Coordinates of C-alpha atoms in Angstrom, one line a residue:
M1 CA -14.4 -13.8 20.0
E2 CA -13.4 -11.5 22.8
P3 CA -14.6 -7.9 22.9
V4 CA -12.3 -5.4 21.3
A5 CA -11.5 -3.7 24.6
S6 CA -10.3 -7.1 26.0
R7 CA -8.2 -7.8 23.0
V8 CA -6.5 -4.4 23.1
A9 CA -5.8 -4.7 26.8
E10 CA -4.2 -8.0 26.2
L11 CA -2.1 -6.8 23.3
S12 CA -1.1 -3.4 24.7
G13 CA -0.8 -4.4 28.4
R14 CA -2.9 -1.4 29.4
E15 CA -6.6 -1.1 30.5
V16 CA -9.0 0.4 27.9
T17 CA -11.0 3.3 29.4
A18 CA -13.0 4.3 26.3
E19 CA -13.8 2.8 22.9
F20 CA -15.0 4.8 19.8
P21 CA -16.2 3.0 16.6
L22 CA -14.9 4.5 13.4
G23 CA -16.8 2.4 10.9
T24 CA -15.6 -0.5 8.8
S25 CA -13.0 -1.2 6.0
H26 CA -13.1 -4.4 4.0
A27 CA -13.6 -7.2 6.5
W28 CA -12.6 -5.4 9.6
E29 CA -14.0 -2.9 12.1
L30 CA -12.1 0.3 13.0
Y31 CA -11.8 1.9 16.4
R32 CA -10.1 4.7 18.4
V33 CA -9.6 3.5 22.0
E34 CA -8.3 5.3 25.0
V35 CA -6.1 3.4 27.5
E36 CA -5.1 4.3 31.0
G37 CA -3.1 7.5 31.1
G38 CA -5.3 9.0 28.3
T39 CA -3.3 7.7 25.4
S40 CA -5.3 7.0 22.2
L41 CA -4.6 4.0 20.0
F42 CA -6.0 2.9 16.6
V43 CA -7.5 -0.6 16.3
K44 CA -8.4 -2.8 13.4
A45 CA -10.4 -5.9 14.4
L46 CA -12.2 -8.7 12.7
A47 CA -15.8 -8.9 13.8
R48 CA -15.6 -12.6 13.9
E49 CA -13.2 -15.5 13.3
S50 CA -12.4 -15.8 9.6
A51 CA -11.2 -19.0 8.0
E52 CA -10.5 -17.0 4.9
F53 CA -7.5 -15.3 6.6
G54 CA -6.3 -17.6 9.3
S55 CA -3.2 -17.0 11.4
A56 CA -1.1 -15.6 8.5
G57 CA -3.7 -13.0 7.5
P58 CA -3.6 -9.3 6.7
F59 CA -2.9 -8.1 10.2
R60 CA 0.2 -10.2 10.4
A61 CA 1.4 -8.9 7.0
E62 CA 0.6 -5.3 8.0
A63 CA 2.4 -5.6 11.3
L64 CA 5.5 -7.2 9.8
G65 CA 5.5 -4.6 7.0
L66 CA 5.2 -1.7 9.4
D67 CA 8.0 -3.1 11.5
W68 CA 10.2 -3.6 8.4
L69 CA 9.5 -0.1 6.9
G70 CA 10.1 1.4 10.3
R71 CA 13.7 0.1 10.4
S72 CA 14.7 2.7 7.9
F73 CA 15.9 6.0 9.4
G74 CA 13.0 8.5 9.9
S75 CA 10.4 6.2 8.2
P76 CA 7.0 7.9 8.6
V77 CA 5.0 4.9 9.8
P78 CA 3.0 4.4 13.0
E79 CA 4.2 2.3 15.9
V80 CA 2.9 -1.3 16.1
V81 CA 1.6 -1.7 19.7
G82 CA 0.4 -5.3 19.2
W83 CA -1.3 -7.7 17.0
D84 CA -2.7 -11.2 16.6
S85 CA -4.6 -13.0 13.8
H86 CA -7.8 -10.9 14.3
T87 CA -6.6 -7.6 15.9
L88 CA -4.0 -4.9 15.0
V89 CA -3.3 -2.0 17.5
T90 CA -1.1 0.9 16.4
S91 CA -0.4 4.4 17.6
W92 CA -3.1 6.9 17.0
I93 CA -2.5 9.8 14.5
E94 CA -4.3 13.1 15.2
Q95 CA -4.8 14.5 11.8
T96 CA -4.5 18.1 10.6
E97 CA -4.6 19.8 7.2
P98 CA -1.6 19.2 5.0
G99 CA 0.9 21.9 4.2
P100 CA 3.8 22.4 1.8
E101 CA 6.5 22.0 4.4
A102 CA 5.0 18.6 5.6
A103 CA 4.9 17.6 1.9
E104 CA 8.6 18.3 1.4
Q105 CA 9.4 16.4 4.6
L106 CA 7.4 13.4 3.3
G107 CA 9.3 13.5 0.1
H108 CA 12.6 13.3 1.9
Q109 CA 11.3 10.5 4.2
L110 CA 10.1 8.4 1.3
A111 CA 13.4 8.8 -0.4
A112 CA 15.3 7.6 2.7
M113 CA 12.8 4.7 3.2
H114 CA 13.2 3.6 -0.4
T115 CA 16.9 3.8 -0.5
A116 CA 17.2 1.6 2.7
G117 CA 16.6 -1.1 0.2
A118 CA 15.5 -4.7 0.3
D119 CA 17.1 -8.1 -0.1
A120 CA 15.0 -8.9 -3.2
F121 CA 11.8 -8.0 -4.9
G122 CA 9.0 -9.4 -2.7
A123 CA 9.3 -10.2 1.0
S124 CA 9.9 -13.0 3.5
W125 CA 6.2 -13.0 4.6
N126 CA 2.9 -13.6 2.9
G127 CA 1.4 -10.3 1.7
Y128 CA -2.0 -8.7 1.4
I129 CA -3.2 -5.7 -0.4
G130 CA -6.4 -4.7 1.4
P131 CA -8.2 -8.1 1.9
L132 CA -6.5 -9.7 -1.2
P133 CA -3.5 -12.0 -1.0
L134 CA -0.3 -10.6 -2.5
D135 CA 2.3 -13.0 -3.7
N136 CA 5.6 -11.9 -2.1
T137 CA 7.8 -14.8 -3.3
Q138 CA 11.1 -13.2 -3.6
S139 CA 12.7 -12.5 -7.1
A140 CA 15.8 -11.0 -8.5
S141 CA 14.0 -9.5 -11.5
W142 CA 11.5 -6.7 -11.1
P143 CA 10.0 -7.0 -14.6
R144 CA 9.2 -10.7 -14.1
F145 CA 8.1 -10.1 -10.5
Y146 CA 5.8 -7.3 -11.6
A147 CA 4.3 -9.2 -14.5
E148 CA 3.8 -12.6 -12.8
Q149 CA 3.1 -11.6 -9.1
R150 CA 1.5 -8.2 -9.4
L151 CA -0.4 -8.1 -12.7
E152 CA -1.3 -11.6 -13.7
P153 CA -3.0 -12.8 -10.4
Y154 CA -5.4 -9.8 -10.4
L155 CA -6.0 -9.9 -14.1
R156 CA -7.2 -13.5 -13.8
R157 CA -9.3 -12.7 -10.7
A158 CA -10.9 -9.7 -12.5
A159 CA -11.5 -11.8 -15.6
D160 CA -13.0 -14.7 -13.6
R161 CA -15.6 -12.3 -12.0
G162 CA -16.5 -10.9 -15.4
A163 CA -15.2 -7.4 -14.7
L164 CA -12.8 -7.6 -17.7
T165 CA -13.4 -8.9 -21.2
P166 CA -11.2 -11.2 -23.1
A167 CA -10.1 -8.2 -25.3
D168 CA -9.2 -6.3 -22.1
C169 CA -7.1 -9.2 -20.9
R170 CA -5.2 -9.3 -24.2
I171 CA -4.2 -5.7 -23.7
V172 CA -2.9 -6.3 -20.2
E173 CA -1.1 -9.4 -21.4
K174 CA 0.7 -7.3 -24.0
V175 CA 1.9 -5.1 -21.1
M176 CA 3.1 -8.2 -19.3
D177 CA 4.9 -9.4 -22.4
A178 CA 6.6 -6.1 -22.9
V179 CA 7.5 -5.2 -19.3
E180 CA 11.2 -5.9 -19.7
V181 CA 11.3 -3.0 -22.2
L182 CA 8.7 -0.8 -20.5
A183 CA 10.4 -1.0 -17.1
G184 CA 13.3 1.4 -18.0
T185 CA 16.7 1.2 -16.4
P186 CA 17.0 -1.7 -13.9
E187 CA 17.1 -0.5 -10.3
P188 CA 17.8 -2.4 -7.1
P189 CA 14.9 -3.4 -4.8
A190 CA 13.5 -0.5 -2.8
R191 CA 11.8 -0.7 0.6
I192 CA 8.3 0.4 -0.6
H193 CA 4.9 0.9 1.1
G194 CA 3.1 -0.8 -1.8
D195 CA -0.3 0.7 -1.4
L196 CA 0.5 4.4 -1.1
W197 CA -2.7 6.1 -2.2
N198 CA -3.9 9.5 -0.8
G199 CA -6.1 7.8 1.9
N200 CA -3.1 6.0 3.4
V201 CA -1.2 9.3 4.0
L202 CA -2.3 10.9 7.3
W203 CA -1.1 14.5 7.8
H204 CA -0.4 15.8 11.3
E205 CA 1.4 18.5 13.2
G206 CA 4.7 16.7 12.8
G207 CA 4.4 16.0 9.1
A208 CA 2.8 12.9 7.6
T209 CA 2.5 9.2 8.5
I210 CA 1.8 6.5 6.0
V211 CA -0.4 3.6 7.1
D212 CA -2.0 0.4 5.8
P213 CA 1.1 -0.8 3.8
A214 CA 1.4 -3.7 1.5
A215 CA 5.2 -3.5 2.2
H216 CA 7.7 -5.4 0.1
G217 CA 10.9 -4.9 -1.9
G218 CA 9.7 -3.2 -5.1
H219 CA 10.3 -0.5 -7.6
R220 CA 10.4 2.9 -5.9
E221 CA 8.5 4.5 -8.8
A222 CA 5.5 2.5 -7.7
D223 CA 4.8 4.4 -4.5
L224 CA 5.1 7.8 -6.3
A225 CA 2.9 6.6 -9.1
M226 CA 0.2 5.6 -6.7
L227 CA 0.4 8.9 -4.8
S228 CA -0.7 10.5 -8.1
L229 CA -3.4 8.0 -9.0
F230 CA -6.1 9.4 -6.7
G231 CA -4.5 12.7 -6.0
L232 CA -2.4 13.9 -3.0
P233 CA -2.3 17.5 -1.6
H234 CA 1.0 19.2 -2.5
L235 CA 2.1 16.2 -4.6
D236 CA 4.5 18.4 -6.7
R237 CA 6.3 19.4 -3.4
V238 CA 6.6 15.7 -2.4
R239 CA 8.0 14.7 -5.7
D240 CA 10.4 17.6 -6.0
A241 CA 11.8 16.9 -2.5
Y242 CA 12.0 13.2 -3.3
N243 CA 13.9 13.9 -6.6
H244 CA 16.3 16.2 -4.8
A245 CA 17.2 13.6 -2.2
A246 CA 17.1 10.5 -4.6
P247 CA 16.9 11.5 -8.3
L248 CA 14.5 9.4 -10.3
A249 CA 15.7 7.6 -13.4
S250 CA 15.2 9.3 -16.8
G251 CA 11.7 8.7 -18.3
W252 CA 10.0 8.1 -14.9
R253 CA 6.9 10.1 -16.0
T254 CA 6.4 7.7 -19.0
R255 CA 6.3 4.8 -16.6
I256 CA 3.6 6.2 -14.2
A257 CA 0.8 4.3 -16.0
L258 CA 2.7 1.0 -15.8
H259 CA 3.1 1.3 -12.1
Q260 CA -0.6 2.3 -11.7
L261 CA -1.8 -0.7 -13.5
H262 CA -1.3 -3.1 -10.6
P263 CA -3.4 -1.1 -8.1
L264 CA -6.1 -0.4 -10.7
L265 CA -6.4 -4.2 -11.4
V266 CA -6.7 -4.7 -7.6
H267 CA -9.6 -2.1 -7.6
V268 CA -11.3 -3.9 -10.4
C269 CA -11.1 -7.1 -8.3
L270 CA -12.4 -5.4 -5.2
F271 CA -15.1 -3.0 -6.7
G272 CA -15.9 -4.4 -10.1
A273 CA -16.2 -2.9 -13.5
A274 CA -16.4 0.6 -12.2
Y275 CA -12.6 0.7 -12.4
R276 CA -12.4 -1.1 -15.8
T277 CA -12.1 2.0 -17.9
T278 CA -9.3 3.6 -15.8
A279 CA -7.4 0.3 -15.7
M280 CA -7.6 -0.2 -19.5
E281 CA -6.5 3.4 -20.0
A282 CA -3.5 2.8 -17.9
A283 CA -2.7 -0.4 -19.8
R284 CA -2.9 1.4 -23.2
T285 CA -0.8 4.3 -21.9
A286 CA 1.8 2.0 -20.5
L287 CA 2.1 0.4 -23.9
H288 CA 1.8 3.4 -26.2
G289 CA 2.2 6.5 -24.1
P290 CA -0.6 9.3 -23.6
Q291 CA -3.0 9.4 -26.5

């Protein structure tokens, strides 16, 4: 496989003058590179050819998702400079400490992005969440989409690797059976990030940028629920600003655990039984409310 600098030069059309490794994430290596003129870019690169991903892998899904999210007015996503099956190049975000005004701005931007809408629940491209495939087959029903394409695949994967017990699986299956009732008032498909945890929010002088999406038409409460899953600075400011711009449906707080169950099952699949307790607490809370 070509060196990273050669790949970036080909995709960006600019000569790379410096390369700075930033570590690894899942199956890819991360870099900041400088190109002619002094501009910095962010790079994800597979270290070697991967038959696991092929030409329709996670970089394609991320690039298409960023482009789609970016079509909504003021969407806080980075620019896609170029991509291929083993490299993704985006604009570089110089990070700063978060502040309350940036948090309010992010709330308004998320509301605008969500209300830009989607044709259906799902997407027209094959999805990924991290390195795991994400079934984006489009659907008109969010409850069935969520149960069959967001919960069941990761429940089965986690059970197959022994990270969840048969009793655990039965609890999640009860959530899947009851999701029509638990989902609340039906809403149209929203244009969501799909993996919006704290680490995917980069704060900078101009506000905030959201990165690494698993973008698709989904339920807008999902992004807000995930922001609270691992904590976000000034989260109340984000939610208050969002709620002012696009008021959430009654009972949204009672559905936070329901929306958190999908990413928690993904974490069980990726990291094992360390997330089992949190995932099962979310499943029980989704069914019965806080205990």
